XYZ file of C-alpha atoms in Angstrom:
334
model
C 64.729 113.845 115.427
C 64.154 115.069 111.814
C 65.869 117.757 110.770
C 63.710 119.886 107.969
C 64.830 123.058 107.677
C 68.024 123.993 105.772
C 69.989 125.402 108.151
C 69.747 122.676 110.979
C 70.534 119.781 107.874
C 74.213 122.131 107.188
C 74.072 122.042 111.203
C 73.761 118.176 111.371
C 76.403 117.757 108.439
C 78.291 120.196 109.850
C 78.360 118.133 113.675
C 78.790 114.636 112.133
C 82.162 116.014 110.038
C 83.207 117.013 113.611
C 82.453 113.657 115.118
C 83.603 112.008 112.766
C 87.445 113.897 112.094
C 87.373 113.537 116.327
C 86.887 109.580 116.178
C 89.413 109.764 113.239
C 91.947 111.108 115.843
C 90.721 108.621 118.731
C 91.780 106.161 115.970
C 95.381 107.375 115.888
C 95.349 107.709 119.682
C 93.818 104.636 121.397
C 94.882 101.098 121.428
C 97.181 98.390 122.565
C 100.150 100.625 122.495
C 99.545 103.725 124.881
C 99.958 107.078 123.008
C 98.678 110.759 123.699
C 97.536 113.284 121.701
C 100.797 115.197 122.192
C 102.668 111.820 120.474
C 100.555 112.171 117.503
C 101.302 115.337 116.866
C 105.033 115.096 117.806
C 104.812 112.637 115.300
C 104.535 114.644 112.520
C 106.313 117.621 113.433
C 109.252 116.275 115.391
C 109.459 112.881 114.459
C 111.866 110.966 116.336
C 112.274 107.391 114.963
C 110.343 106.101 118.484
C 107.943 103.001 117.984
C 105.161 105.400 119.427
C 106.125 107.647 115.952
C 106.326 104.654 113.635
C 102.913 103.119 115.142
C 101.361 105.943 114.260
C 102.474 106.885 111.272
C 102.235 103.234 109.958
C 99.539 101.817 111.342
C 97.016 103.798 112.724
C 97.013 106.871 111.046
C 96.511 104.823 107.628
C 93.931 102.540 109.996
C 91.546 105.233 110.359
C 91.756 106.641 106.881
C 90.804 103.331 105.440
C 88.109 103.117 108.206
C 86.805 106.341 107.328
C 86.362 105.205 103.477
C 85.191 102.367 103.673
C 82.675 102.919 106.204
C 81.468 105.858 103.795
C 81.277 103.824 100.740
C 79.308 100.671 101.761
C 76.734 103.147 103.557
C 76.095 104.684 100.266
C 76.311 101.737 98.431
C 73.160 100.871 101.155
C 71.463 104.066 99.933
C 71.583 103.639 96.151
C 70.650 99.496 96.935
C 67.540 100.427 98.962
C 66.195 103.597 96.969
C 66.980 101.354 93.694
C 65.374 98.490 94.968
C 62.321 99.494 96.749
C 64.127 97.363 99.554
C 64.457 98.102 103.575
C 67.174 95.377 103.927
C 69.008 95.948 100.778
C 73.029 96.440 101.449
C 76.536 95.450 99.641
C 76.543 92.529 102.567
C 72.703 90.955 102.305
C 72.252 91.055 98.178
C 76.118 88.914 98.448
C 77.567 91.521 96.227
C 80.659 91.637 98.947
C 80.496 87.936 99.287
C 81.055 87.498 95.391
C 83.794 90.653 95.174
C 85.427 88.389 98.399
C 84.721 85.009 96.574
C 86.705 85.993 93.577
C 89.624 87.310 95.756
C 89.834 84.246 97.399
C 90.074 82.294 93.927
C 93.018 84.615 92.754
C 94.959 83.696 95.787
C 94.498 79.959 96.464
C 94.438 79.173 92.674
C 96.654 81.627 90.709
C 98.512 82.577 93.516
C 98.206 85.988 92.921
C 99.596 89.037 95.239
C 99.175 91.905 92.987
C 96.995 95.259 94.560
C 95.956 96.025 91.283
C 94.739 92.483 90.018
C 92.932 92.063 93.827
C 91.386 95.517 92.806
C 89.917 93.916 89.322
C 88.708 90.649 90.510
C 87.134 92.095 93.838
C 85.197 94.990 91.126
C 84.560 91.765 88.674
C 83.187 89.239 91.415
C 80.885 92.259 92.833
C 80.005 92.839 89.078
C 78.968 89.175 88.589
C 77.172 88.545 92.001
C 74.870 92.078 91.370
C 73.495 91.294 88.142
C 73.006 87.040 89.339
C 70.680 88.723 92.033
C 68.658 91.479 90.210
C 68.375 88.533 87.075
C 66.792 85.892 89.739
C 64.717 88.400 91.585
C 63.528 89.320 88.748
C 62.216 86.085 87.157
C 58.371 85.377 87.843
C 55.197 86.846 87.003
C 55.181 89.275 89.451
C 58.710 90.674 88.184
C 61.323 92.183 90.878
C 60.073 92.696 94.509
C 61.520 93.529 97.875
C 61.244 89.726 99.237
C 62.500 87.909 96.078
C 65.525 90.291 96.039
C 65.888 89.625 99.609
C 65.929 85.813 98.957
C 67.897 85.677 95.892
C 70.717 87.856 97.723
C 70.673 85.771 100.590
C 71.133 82.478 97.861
C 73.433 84.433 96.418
C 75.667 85.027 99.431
C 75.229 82.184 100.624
C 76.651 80.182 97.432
C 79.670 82.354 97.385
C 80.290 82.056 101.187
C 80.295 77.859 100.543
C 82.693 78.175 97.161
C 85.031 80.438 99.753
C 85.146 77.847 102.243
C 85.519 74.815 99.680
C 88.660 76.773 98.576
C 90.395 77.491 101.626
C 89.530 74.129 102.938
C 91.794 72.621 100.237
C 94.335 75.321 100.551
C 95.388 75.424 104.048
C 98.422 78.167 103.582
C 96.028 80.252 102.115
C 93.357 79.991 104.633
C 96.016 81.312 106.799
C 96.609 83.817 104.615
C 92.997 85.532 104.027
C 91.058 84.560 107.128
C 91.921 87.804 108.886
C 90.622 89.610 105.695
C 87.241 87.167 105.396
C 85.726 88.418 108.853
C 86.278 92.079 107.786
C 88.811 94.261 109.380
C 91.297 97.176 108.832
C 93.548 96.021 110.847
C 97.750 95.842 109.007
C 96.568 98.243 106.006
C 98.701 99.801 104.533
C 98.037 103.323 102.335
C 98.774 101.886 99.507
C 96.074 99.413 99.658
C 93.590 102.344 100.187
C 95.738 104.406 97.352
C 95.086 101.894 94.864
C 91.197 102.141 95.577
C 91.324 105.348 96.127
C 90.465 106.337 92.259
C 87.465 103.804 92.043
C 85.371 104.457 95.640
C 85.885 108.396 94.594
C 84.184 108.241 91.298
C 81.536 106.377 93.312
C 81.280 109.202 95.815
C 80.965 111.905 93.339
C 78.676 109.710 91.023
C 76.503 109.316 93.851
C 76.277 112.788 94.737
C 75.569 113.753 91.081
C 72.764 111.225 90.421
C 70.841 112.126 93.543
C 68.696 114.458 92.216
C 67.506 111.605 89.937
C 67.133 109.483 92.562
C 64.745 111.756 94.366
C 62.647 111.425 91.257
C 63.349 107.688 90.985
C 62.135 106.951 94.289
C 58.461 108.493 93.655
C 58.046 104.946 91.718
C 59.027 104.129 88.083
C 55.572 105.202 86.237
C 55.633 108.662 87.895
C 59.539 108.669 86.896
C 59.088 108.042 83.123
C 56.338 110.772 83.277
C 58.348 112.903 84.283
C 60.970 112.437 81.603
C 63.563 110.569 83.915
C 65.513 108.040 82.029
C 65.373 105.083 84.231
C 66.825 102.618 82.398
C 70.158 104.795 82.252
C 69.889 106.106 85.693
C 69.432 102.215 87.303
C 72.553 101.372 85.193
C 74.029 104.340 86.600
C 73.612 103.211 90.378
C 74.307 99.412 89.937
C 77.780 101.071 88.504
C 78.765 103.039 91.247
C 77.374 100.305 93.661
C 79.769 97.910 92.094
C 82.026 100.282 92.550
C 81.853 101.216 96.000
C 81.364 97.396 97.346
C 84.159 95.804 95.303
C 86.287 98.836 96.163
C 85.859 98.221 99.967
C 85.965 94.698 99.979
C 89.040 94.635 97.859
C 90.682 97.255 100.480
C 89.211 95.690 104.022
C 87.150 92.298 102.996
C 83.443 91.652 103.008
C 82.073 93.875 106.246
C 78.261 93.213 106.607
C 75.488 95.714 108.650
C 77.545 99.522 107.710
C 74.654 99.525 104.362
C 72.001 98.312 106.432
C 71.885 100.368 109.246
C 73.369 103.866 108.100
C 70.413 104.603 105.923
C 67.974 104.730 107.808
C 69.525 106.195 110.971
C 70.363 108.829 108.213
C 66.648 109.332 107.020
C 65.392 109.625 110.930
C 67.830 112.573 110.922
C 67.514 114.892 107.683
C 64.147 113.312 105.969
C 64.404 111.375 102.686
C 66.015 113.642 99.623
C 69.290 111.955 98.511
C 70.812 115.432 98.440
C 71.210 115.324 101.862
C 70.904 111.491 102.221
C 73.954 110.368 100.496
C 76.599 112.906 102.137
C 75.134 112.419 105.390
C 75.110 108.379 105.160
C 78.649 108.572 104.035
C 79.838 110.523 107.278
C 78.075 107.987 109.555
C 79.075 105.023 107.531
C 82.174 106.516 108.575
C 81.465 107.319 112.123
C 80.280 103.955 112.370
C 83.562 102.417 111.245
C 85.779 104.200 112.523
C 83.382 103.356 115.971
C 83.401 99.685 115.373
C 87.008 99.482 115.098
C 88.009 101.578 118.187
C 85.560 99.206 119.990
C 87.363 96.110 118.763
C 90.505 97.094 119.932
C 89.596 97.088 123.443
C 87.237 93.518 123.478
C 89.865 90.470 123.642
C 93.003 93.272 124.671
C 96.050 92.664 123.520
C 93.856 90.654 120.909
C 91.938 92.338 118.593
C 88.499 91.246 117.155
C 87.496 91.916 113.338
C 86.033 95.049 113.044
C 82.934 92.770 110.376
C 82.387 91.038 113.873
C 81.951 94.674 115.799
C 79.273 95.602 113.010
C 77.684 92.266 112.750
C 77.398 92.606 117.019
C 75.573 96.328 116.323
C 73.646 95.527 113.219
C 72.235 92.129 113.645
C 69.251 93.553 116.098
C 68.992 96.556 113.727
C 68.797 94.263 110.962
C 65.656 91.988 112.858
C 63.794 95.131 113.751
C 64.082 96.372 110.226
C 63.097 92.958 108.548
C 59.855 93.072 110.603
C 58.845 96.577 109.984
C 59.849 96.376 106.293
C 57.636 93.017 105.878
C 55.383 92.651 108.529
C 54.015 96.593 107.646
C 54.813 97.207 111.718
């Protein structure tokens, strides 16, 4: 149900920060090892040494936090992809920009060996960098210049020729296979805060950048003639959100590997909610790309118990119908 006037969109912002600071806590409470809401809390401000203590304060409370980000920044990522490209199905996952920021990862550690948080951060950033600009340059060759399907197709190319080079590496590295497949299907599962820490600077300039360019984007979206009559600087402004994109995908990928769907489906349950001004949009898609997360990876815990499945498997399960019906009513007009 859309929500027009002012006060019911701070009411609906308002509820999902509550939802989503409640699943935060279900995060820290629920899973293999049984816990209460009275151990989490103990754990903090009478810690005793217990395993219950270190889980939490170890795993799961840095578990959720990276959920929580991550979630937020590839749903706004989706938001700045689709409003810049004109494109229903446009996300981090489905244009390959994760699969290049994971691609180049993958290179660092099966041929240079490399360990380093900081160098993982770079690579994922430059391999993002590289696999944006590949598909906006293809989509855009033709007479007919950049459209919704050739984007579409040159992503998928794109992703798809990253996913191969992945699996041509770790084919001929077996140890390292070992070492990254975890990470490959997506999860946030073993994170540590310093993994999000090291992040942490790069997905926040994307979060305020977002914020501050949607205004623009309000005016961006209208079309680019009506734009550049209105003295909008598109040029700068498109440079603008392929930055911050870069930024937000490489960012999460680098922190929790390539999850697919979160950009797909958060926008538009977002725009059924509060309508379509980014001012609104982009906060709002961030709490749900959170909620979403944070959803997914309670969910996993519980599937294959003690196992746990990927939280990129959890979102593929949710967002792979989403994805159909949205394909059809982007393309087929229904």
């Amino acid at each position: 149900m859309l929500l027009k006037s002012t006060p019911l969109k701070w009411l609906g912002l308002i509820t999902a920060i509550l939802l989503m600071l409640l699943l935060m806590c279900a995060s820290v409470i629920y899973g293999y090892t049984d816990t209460s809401w009275r151990t989490a809390i103990e754990s903090y401000t009478n810690y005793n040494g217990s395993n219950e203590h270190i889980i939490i304060q170890t795993v799961r409370f840095p578990r959720a936090l990276i959920a929580s980000a991550v979630g937020a920044s590839l749903a706004i990522a989706g938001v700045l992809m689709q409003t810049l490209t004109k494109n229903p199905l446009a996300s981090p996952g489905i244009f390959g920009i994760n699969a290049g920021a994971g691609f180049a990862v993958v290179v660092a550690i099966t041929l240079f060996s490399v360990t380093d948080l900081q160098a993982f951060n770079g690579l994922a950033f430059l391999g993002a960098a590289v696999a944006a600009v590949s598909v906006y340059a293809i989509g855009s060759f033709g007479r007919e210049g950049l459209t919704p399907m050739k984007l579409t197709l040159a992503g998928a190319a794109m992703s798809a020729m990253f996913s191969s080079f992945t699996q041509g590496l770790l084919v001929v590295d077996e140890a390292a296979l070992e070492q990254v497949l975890f990470w490959l299907a997506g999860s946030v599962q073993g994170r540590k805060l310093e993994t999000l820490f090291s992040v942490l600077p790069y997905i926040g300039v994307g979060w305020v950048g977002a914020v501050l360019i949607s205004g623009k984007m309000n005016i961006l979206s209208m079309g680019e003639d009506v734009a550049k009559g209105l003295g909008l600087n598109t040029g700068l402004v498109k440079l603008a959100i392929g930055v911050i994109v870069i930024l937000l995908a490489g960012g999460s990928v680098a922190v929790a590997g390539p999850i697919g769907f979160v950009g797909i489906v958060v926008p538009h349950i977002t725009r059924s909610i509060i309508g379509i001004d980014h001012r609104w949009v982009i906060p709002l898609s961030g709490i749900l790309g959170a909620i979403l997360l944070l959803a997914a990876d309670i969910a996993a815990r519980y599937v294959l118990m003690p196992s746990e499945v990927p939280v990129g498997v959890m979102t593929a399960v949710i967002g792979t119908p989403f994805f159909i019906f949205i394909a059809r009513r982007g393309f087929n007009g229904r």
